[in-house]
Amino acid sequence: MDEETAAMLDYVRTALRESGAHGFDHTGRVVRLSEEIGAREGADMDILIPAALFHDIARPLEERTGALHEEEGARMAEAYLRSIGYPEDRIAAIAHAVRAHRYSTGIDPATLEARVLSDADKLDAMGAVGIARTFMQAGERGGGIPDAVDHIRAKLLNLKDLMYTKTAREIAAKRHALLVAFLAALEEECVPAQ
C-alpha cells in the first residue's frame, strides 16, 4: 500500500471509530472485495480504492442527523482528496462512485468503478458476513430475530439480481445460496411450541 492510500485509510479509520454493522471492518471488507472485483473487471484502482475507503465515512453523521451518508461522504471525500492534491479528474469519479454506491438512492452508477463499488457493498450484505451484520444491525436498533429475518427476506434475498459485474454475480450466487440455506435452517429451528 502506498503512503497516500495509507493516509486515506488512517483518515477513514479515525472517522469510523465505533464498530457496528457499518463500522471500519465493513469498509475494509468492501475495499478487499473492490480490489478483487476491480482487478478482474479492469477498473481504475486509483478511483475505485479511494471510493471504497470513503463510501461509508459519513454513516455516523447520517445516524446522528439523518443526512444522507452517500452525499455527505462524497463531499468529505472531495474535500480530503483536494487537501492532499489528488488529481482533480479522479476526484469527480470518486465522488460519483460514493454517491452511487447505495442501491436504494436511485443514482445510476455510470462508471465501472461506481458499479464495482456498488457490487462490493451489496456483497458485504450477503453470505455469512451479511447474516452477522443483519443481526448486529437489528440489535443496534433494539430489534430481535424476527426483525433480522424480515430484513433478510425484504432486502438481502434481492441483492443477487442487482449485481452489475460478472465477477460480483459469481460471488453473489454463492452468498445467496448461504442466505437461503440459513433461512431454511432458522425456520426449522424456530418452530413455535404448540
PDB file of C-alpha atoms in Angstrom:
ATOM      1  CA  MET A   1       0.000   0.000   0.000  1.00  0.00           C
ATOM      2  CA  ASP A   2       1.426   3.392  -0.938  1.00  0.00           C
ATOM      3  CA  GLU A   3       1.686   6.294   1.533  1.00  0.00           C
ATOM      4  CA  GLU A   4      -1.216   8.183   0.008  1.00  0.00           C
ATOM      5  CA  THR A   5      -3.592   5.227   0.373  1.00  0.00           C
ATOM      6  CA  ALA A   6      -2.308   4.517   3.887  1.00  0.00           C
ATOM      7  CA  ALA A   7      -3.065   8.130   4.837  1.00  0.00           C
ATOM      8  CA  MET A   8      -6.588   7.809   3.411  1.00  0.00           C
ATOM      9  CA  LEU A   9      -7.042   4.595   5.372  1.00  0.00           C
ATOM     10  CA  ASP A  10      -5.988   6.300   8.614  1.00  0.00           C
ATOM     11  CA  TYR A  11      -8.278   9.262   7.911  1.00  0.00           C
ATOM     12  CA  VAL A  12     -11.291   6.988   7.333  1.00  0.00           C
ATOM     13  CA  ARG A  13     -10.444   4.783  10.339  1.00  0.00           C
ATOM     14  CA  THR A  14     -10.464   7.911  12.545  1.00  0.00           C
ATOM     15  CA  ALA A  15     -13.920   8.887  11.270  1.00  0.00           C
ATOM     16  CA  LEU A  16     -15.321   5.372  11.767  1.00  0.00           C
ATOM     17  CA  ARG A  17     -14.172   4.771  15.334  1.00  0.00           C
ATOM     18  CA  GLU A  18     -17.231   2.937  16.526  1.00  0.00           C
ATOM     19  CA  SER A  19     -17.806  -0.615  15.421  1.00  0.00           C
ATOM     20  CA  GLY A  20     -21.113  -1.910  14.206  1.00  0.00           C
ATOM     21  CA  ALA A  21     -22.841  -3.126  11.077  1.00  0.00           C
ATOM     22  CA  HIS A  22     -21.308  -0.201   9.147  1.00  0.00           C
ATOM     23  CA  GLY A  23     -18.038   0.176  11.045  1.00  0.00           C
ATOM     24  CA  PHE A  24     -14.486   0.241   9.761  1.00  0.00           C
ATOM     25  CA  ASP A  25     -14.389  -3.556   9.447  1.00  0.00           C
ATOM     26  CA  HIS A  26     -17.192  -3.262   6.860  1.00  0.00           C
ATOM     27  CA  THR A  27     -15.149  -0.670   4.975  1.00  0.00           C
ATOM     28  CA  GLY A  28     -12.143  -2.994   5.000  1.00  0.00           C
ATOM     29  CA  ARG A  29     -14.164  -5.839   3.525  1.00  0.00           C
ATOM     30  CA  VAL A  30     -15.637  -3.562   0.853  1.00  0.00           C
ATOM     31  CA  VAL A  31     -12.119  -2.421  -0.073  1.00  0.00           C
ATOM     32  CA  ARG A  32     -10.963  -6.039  -0.337  1.00  0.00           C
ATOM     33  CA  LEU A  33     -13.975  -7.014  -2.461  1.00  0.00           C
ATOM     34  CA  SER A  34     -13.450  -3.919  -4.621  1.00  0.00           C
ATOM     35  CA  GLU A  35      -9.840  -4.926  -5.175  1.00  0.00           C
ATOM     36  CA  GLU A  36     -10.860  -8.448  -6.167  1.00  0.00           C
ATOM     37  CA  ILE A  37     -13.720  -7.434  -8.453  1.00  0.00           C
ATOM     38  CA  GLY A  38     -11.927  -4.384  -9.834  1.00  0.00           C
ATOM     39  CA  ALA A  39      -8.844  -6.388 -10.785  1.00  0.00           C
ATOM     40  CA  ARG A  40     -10.940  -8.939 -12.667  1.00  0.00           C
ATOM     41  CA  GLU A  41     -13.148  -6.332 -14.334  1.00  0.00           C
ATOM     42  CA  GLY A  42     -10.365  -3.900 -15.296  1.00  0.00           C
ATOM     43  CA  ALA A  43     -11.327  -0.972 -13.041  1.00  0.00           C
ATOM     44  CA  ASP A  44      -9.100   2.052 -12.402  1.00  0.00           C
ATOM     45  CA  MET A  45      -7.859   1.330  -8.882  1.00  0.00           C
ATOM     46  CA  ASP A  46      -6.829   4.967  -8.334  1.00  0.00           C
ATOM     47  CA  ILE A  47     -10.549   5.764  -8.445  1.00  0.00           C
ATOM     48  CA  LEU A  48     -12.002   2.578  -7.009  1.00  0.00           C
ATOM     49  CA  ILE A  49      -9.932   2.169  -3.845  1.00  0.00           C
ATOM     50  CA  PRO A  50     -10.376   5.734  -2.548  1.00  0.00           C
ATOM     51  CA  ALA A  51     -14.102   5.456  -3.319  1.00  0.00           C
ATOM     52  CA  ALA A  52     -14.296   2.176  -1.398  1.00  0.00           C
ATOM     53  CA  LEU A  53     -12.429   3.708   1.528  1.00  0.00           C
ATOM     54  CA  PHE A  54     -14.728   6.749   1.685  1.00  0.00           C
ATOM     55  CA  HIS A  55     -18.038   5.089   0.793  1.00  0.00           C
ATOM     56  CA  ASP A  56     -19.417   4.956   4.367  1.00  0.00           C
ATOM     57  CA  ILE A  57     -17.318   7.651   6.062  1.00  0.00           C
ATOM     58  CA  ALA A  58     -20.440   9.705   6.762  1.00  0.00           C
ATOM     59  CA  ARG A  59     -22.500   6.847   8.263  1.00  0.00           C
ATOM     60  CA  PRO A  60     -22.038   8.211  11.808  1.00  0.00           C
ATOM     61  CA  LEU A  61     -23.272  11.609  10.593  1.00  0.00           C
ATOM     62  CA  GLU A  62     -26.339  10.005   8.990  1.00  0.00           C
ATOM     63  CA  GLU A  63     -27.124   8.200  12.230  1.00  0.00           C
ATOM     64  CA  ARG A  64     -26.862  11.448  14.225  1.00  0.00           C
ATOM     65  CA  THR A  65     -28.547  13.882  11.825  1.00  0.00           C
ATOM     66  CA  GLY A  66     -30.340  11.935   9.101  1.00  0.00           C
ATOM     67  CA  ALA A  67     -28.129  13.459   6.378  1.00  0.00           C
ATOM     68  CA  LEU A  68     -27.664  11.009   3.506  1.00  0.00           C
ATOM     69  CA  HIS A  69     -24.293   9.366   4.091  1.00  0.00           C
ATOM     70  CA  GLU A  70     -23.602   8.903   0.392  1.00  0.00           C
ATOM     71  CA  GLU A  71     -23.970  12.655  -0.283  1.00  0.00           C
ATOM     72  CA  GLU A  72     -22.035  13.756   2.784  1.00  0.00           C
ATOM     73  CA  GLY A  73     -19.425  11.048   2.182  1.00  0.00           C
ATOM     74  CA  ALA A  74     -18.878  12.275  -1.380  1.00  0.00           C
ATOM     75  CA  ARG A  75     -18.390  15.817  -0.069  1.00  0.00           C
ATOM     76  CA  MET A  76     -15.974  14.608   2.622  1.00  0.00           C
ATOM     77  CA  ALA A  77     -14.020  12.594   0.061  1.00  0.00           C
ATOM     78  CA  GLU A  78     -13.791  15.577  -2.285  1.00  0.00           C
ATOM     79  CA  ALA A  79     -12.583  17.873   0.495  1.00  0.00           C
ATOM     80  CA  TYR A  80      -9.999  15.417   1.780  1.00  0.00           C
ATOM     81  CA  LEU A  81      -8.686  14.472  -1.663  1.00  0.00           C
ATOM     82  CA  ARG A  82      -8.355  18.125  -2.697  1.00  0.00           C
ATOM     83  CA  SER A  83      -6.499  18.833   0.542  1.00  0.00           C
ATOM     84  CA  ILE A  84      -3.832  16.274  -0.386  1.00  0.00           C
ATOM     85  CA  GLY A  85      -3.611  17.359  -4.026  1.00  0.00           C
ATOM     86  CA  TYR A  86      -5.175  14.222  -5.500  1.00  0.00           C
ATOM     87  CA  PRO A  87      -5.689  14.503  -9.268  1.00  0.00           C
ATOM     88  CA  GLU A  88      -8.827  16.556  -9.863  1.00  0.00           C
ATOM     89  CA  ASP A  89     -10.042  14.403 -12.755  1.00  0.00           C
ATOM     90  CA  ARG A  90     -10.170  11.410 -10.425  1.00  0.00           C
ATOM     91  CA  ILE A  91     -11.882  13.237  -7.559  1.00  0.00           C
ATOM     92  CA  ALA A  92     -15.111  13.678  -9.549  1.00  0.00           C
ATOM     93  CA  ALA A  93     -15.159   9.967 -10.430  1.00  0.00           C
ATOM     94  CA  ILE A  94     -14.512   9.004  -6.793  1.00  0.00           C
ATOM     95  CA  ALA A  95     -17.312  11.292  -5.576  1.00  0.00           C
ATOM     96  CA  HIS A  96     -19.691   9.811  -8.166  1.00  0.00           C
ATOM     97  CA  ALA A  97     -18.888   6.273  -7.003  1.00  0.00           C
ATOM     98  CA  VAL A  98     -19.504   7.234  -3.365  1.00  0.00           C
ATOM     99  CA  ARG A  99     -22.812   8.920  -4.266  1.00  0.00           C
ATOM    100  CA  ALA A 100     -23.977   5.961  -6.357  1.00  0.00           C
ATOM    101  CA  HIS A 101     -22.882   3.077  -4.112  1.00  0.00           C
ATOM    102  CA  ARG A 102     -26.119   2.825  -2.138  1.00  0.00           C
ATOM    103  CA  TYR A 103     -28.501   0.762  -4.188  1.00  0.00           C
ATOM    104  CA  SER A 104     -31.596   2.425  -2.738  1.00  0.00           C
ATOM    105  CA  THR A 105     -30.662   6.000  -3.726  1.00  0.00           C
ATOM    106  CA  GLY A 106     -31.715   5.718  -7.338  1.00  0.00           C
ATOM    107  CA  ILE A 107     -28.433   7.141  -8.627  1.00  0.00           C
ATOM    108  CA  ASP A 108     -27.249   5.079 -11.566  1.00  0.00           C
ATOM    109  CA  PRO A 109     -23.592   4.069 -11.181  1.00  0.00           C
ATOM    110  CA  ALA A 110     -22.399   5.418 -14.532  1.00  0.00           C
ATOM    111  CA  THR A 111     -18.792   4.198 -14.384  1.00  0.00           C
ATOM    112  CA  LEU A 112     -17.197   0.795 -13.989  1.00  0.00           C
ATOM    113  CA  GLU A 113     -15.663   1.895 -10.685  1.00  0.00           C
ATOM    114  CA  ALA A 114     -19.056   3.012  -9.339  1.00  0.00           C
ATOM    115  CA  ARG A 115     -20.606  -0.297 -10.397  1.00  0.00           C
ATOM    116  CA  VAL A 116     -17.804  -2.291  -8.755  1.00  0.00           C
ATOM    117  CA  LEU A 117     -18.155  -0.331  -5.505  1.00  0.00           C
ATOM    118  CA  SER A 118     -21.919  -0.800  -5.506  1.00  0.00           C
ATOM    119  CA  ASP A 119     -21.439  -4.536  -6.069  1.00  0.00           C
ATOM    120  CA  ALA A 120     -18.803  -4.830  -3.330  1.00  0.00           C
ATOM    121  CA  ASP A 121     -21.023  -3.015  -0.830  1.00  0.00           C
ATOM    122  CA  LYS A 122     -24.003  -5.240  -1.643  1.00  0.00           C
ATOM    123  CA  LEU A 123     -21.854  -8.380  -1.442  1.00  0.00           C
ATOM    124  CA  ASP A 124     -20.846  -7.495   2.113  1.00  0.00           C
ATOM    125  CA  ALA A 125     -24.554  -7.635   2.981  1.00  0.00           C
ATOM    126  CA  MET A 126     -24.775 -11.231   1.734  1.00  0.00           C
ATOM    127  CA  GLY A 127     -23.434 -14.588   2.893  1.00  0.00           C
ATOM    128  CA  ALA A 128     -22.160 -15.298   6.395  1.00  0.00           C
ATOM    129  CA  VAL A 129     -20.944 -11.748   6.962  1.00  0.00           C
ATOM    130  CA  GLY A 130     -24.241 -10.343   5.731  1.00  0.00           C
ATOM    131  CA  ILE A 131     -26.141 -12.548   8.158  1.00  0.00           C
ATOM    132  CA  ALA A 132     -23.891 -11.437  11.030  1.00  0.00           C
ATOM    133  CA  ARG A 133     -24.249  -7.769  10.063  1.00  0.00           C
ATOM    134  CA  THR A 134     -28.026  -8.084   9.802  1.00  0.00           C
ATOM    135  CA  PHE A 135     -28.307  -9.424  13.337  1.00  0.00           C
ATOM    136  CA  MET A 136     -25.892  -6.755  14.594  1.00  0.00           C
ATOM    137  CA  GLN A 137     -27.986  -4.054  12.947  1.00  0.00           C
ATOM    138  CA  ALA A 138     -31.214  -5.476  14.367  1.00  0.00           C
ATOM    139  CA  GLY A 139     -29.630  -5.399  17.832  1.00  0.00           C
ATOM    140  CA  GLU A 140     -28.316  -1.870  17.319  1.00  0.00           C
ATOM    141  CA  ARG A 141     -31.891  -0.791  16.603  1.00  0.00           C
ATOM    142  CA  GLY A 142     -33.367  -2.688  19.537  1.00  0.00           C
ATOM    143  CA  GLY A 143     -34.796  -5.484  17.406  1.00  0.00           C
ATOM    144  CA  GLY A 144     -34.506  -9.239  17.552  1.00  0.00           C
ATOM    145  CA  ILE A 145     -34.501 -12.340  15.386  1.00  0.00           C
ATOM    146  CA  PRO A 146     -37.806 -11.550  13.610  1.00  0.00           C
ATOM    147  CA  ASP A 147     -36.518  -8.090  12.619  1.00  0.00           C
ATOM    148  CA  ALA A 148     -33.315  -9.551  11.206  1.00  0.00           C
ATOM    149  CA  VAL A 149     -35.225 -12.235   9.299  1.00  0.00           C
ATOM    150  CA  ASP A 150     -37.579  -9.620   7.854  1.00  0.00           C
ATOM    151  CA  HIS A 151     -34.552  -7.640   6.642  1.00  0.00           C
ATOM    152  CA  ILE A 152     -33.003 -10.720   5.052  1.00  0.00           C
ATOM    153  CA  ARG A 153     -36.241 -11.525   3.252  1.00  0.00           C
ATOM    154  CA  ALA A 154     -37.057  -7.950   2.208  1.00  0.00           C
ATOM    155  CA  LYS A 155     -33.587  -6.848   1.113  1.00  0.00           C
ATOM    156  CA  LEU A 156     -30.780  -9.364   1.150  1.00  0.00           C
ATOM    157  CA  LEU A 157     -32.517 -12.047  -0.887  1.00  0.00           C
ATOM    158  CA  ASN A 158     -32.978  -9.478  -3.677  1.00  0.00           C
ATOM    159  CA  LEU A 159     -29.331  -8.408  -3.899  1.00  0.00           C
ATOM    160  CA  LYS A 160     -28.175 -11.300  -6.100  1.00  0.00           C
ATOM    161  CA  ASP A 161     -30.171  -9.897  -9.019  1.00  0.00           C
ATOM    162  CA  LEU A 162     -28.837  -6.355  -8.573  1.00  0.00           C
ATOM    163  CA  MET A 163     -25.167  -7.008  -9.320  1.00  0.00           C
ATOM    164  CA  TYR A 164     -23.611  -5.075 -12.190  1.00  0.00           C
ATOM    165  CA  THR A 165     -20.458  -7.074 -12.885  1.00  0.00           C
ATOM    166  CA  LYS A 166     -19.904 -10.673 -13.915  1.00  0.00           C
ATOM    167  CA  THR A 167     -17.414 -11.189 -11.098  1.00  0.00           C
ATOM    168  CA  ALA A 168     -19.881  -9.939  -8.486  1.00  0.00           C
ATOM    169  CA  ARG A 169     -22.664 -12.115  -9.903  1.00  0.00           C
ATOM    170  CA  GLU A 170     -20.440 -15.177  -9.419  1.00  0.00           C
ATOM    171  CA  ILE A 171     -19.665 -14.260  -5.802  1.00  0.00           C
ATOM    172  CA  ALA A 172     -23.300 -13.315  -5.141  1.00  0.00           C
ATOM    173  CA  ALA A 173     -24.573 -16.719  -6.292  1.00  0.00           C
ATOM    174  CA  LYS A 174     -22.591 -18.461  -3.547  1.00  0.00           C
ATOM    175  CA  ARG A 175     -23.535 -15.948  -0.876  1.00  0.00           C
ATOM    176  CA  HIS A 176     -27.201 -16.049  -1.883  1.00  0.00           C
ATOM    177  CA  ALA A 177     -27.236 -19.837  -1.544  1.00  0.00           C
ATOM    178  CA  LEU A 178     -25.942 -19.466   2.016  1.00  0.00           C
ATOM    179  CA  LEU A 179     -28.685 -16.936   2.834  1.00  0.00           C
ATOM    180  CA  VAL A 180     -31.350 -19.327   1.553  1.00  0.00           C
ATOM    181  CA  ALA A 181     -29.874 -22.271   3.485  1.00  0.00           C
ATOM    182  CA  PHE A 182     -29.608 -20.177   6.651  1.00  0.00           C
ATOM    183  CA  LEU A 183     -33.252 -19.080   6.468  1.00  0.00           C
ATOM    184  CA  ALA A 184     -34.374 -22.684   5.942  1.00  0.00           C
ATOM    185  CA  ALA A 185     -32.358 -23.854   8.968  1.00  0.00           C
ATOM    186  CA  LEU A 186     -33.590 -20.968  11.099  1.00  0.00           C
ATOM    187  CA  GLU A 187     -37.208 -21.642  10.149  1.00  0.00           C
ATOM    188  CA  GLU A 188     -36.755 -25.307  11.113  1.00  0.00           C
ATOM    189  CA  GLU A 189     -35.209 -24.391  14.469  1.00  0.00           C
ATOM    190  CA  CYS A 190     -37.758 -21.706  15.323  1.00  0.00           C
ATOM    191  CA  VAL A 191     -40.890 -23.811  15.088  1.00  0.00           C
ATOM    192  CA  PRO A 192     -43.195 -22.389  17.747  1.00  0.00           C
ATOM    193  CA  ALA A 193     -44.337 -24.620  20.605  1.00  0.00           C
ATOM    194  CA  GLN A 194     -47.895 -25.911  20.321  1.00  0.00           C
TER     195      GLN A 194
END
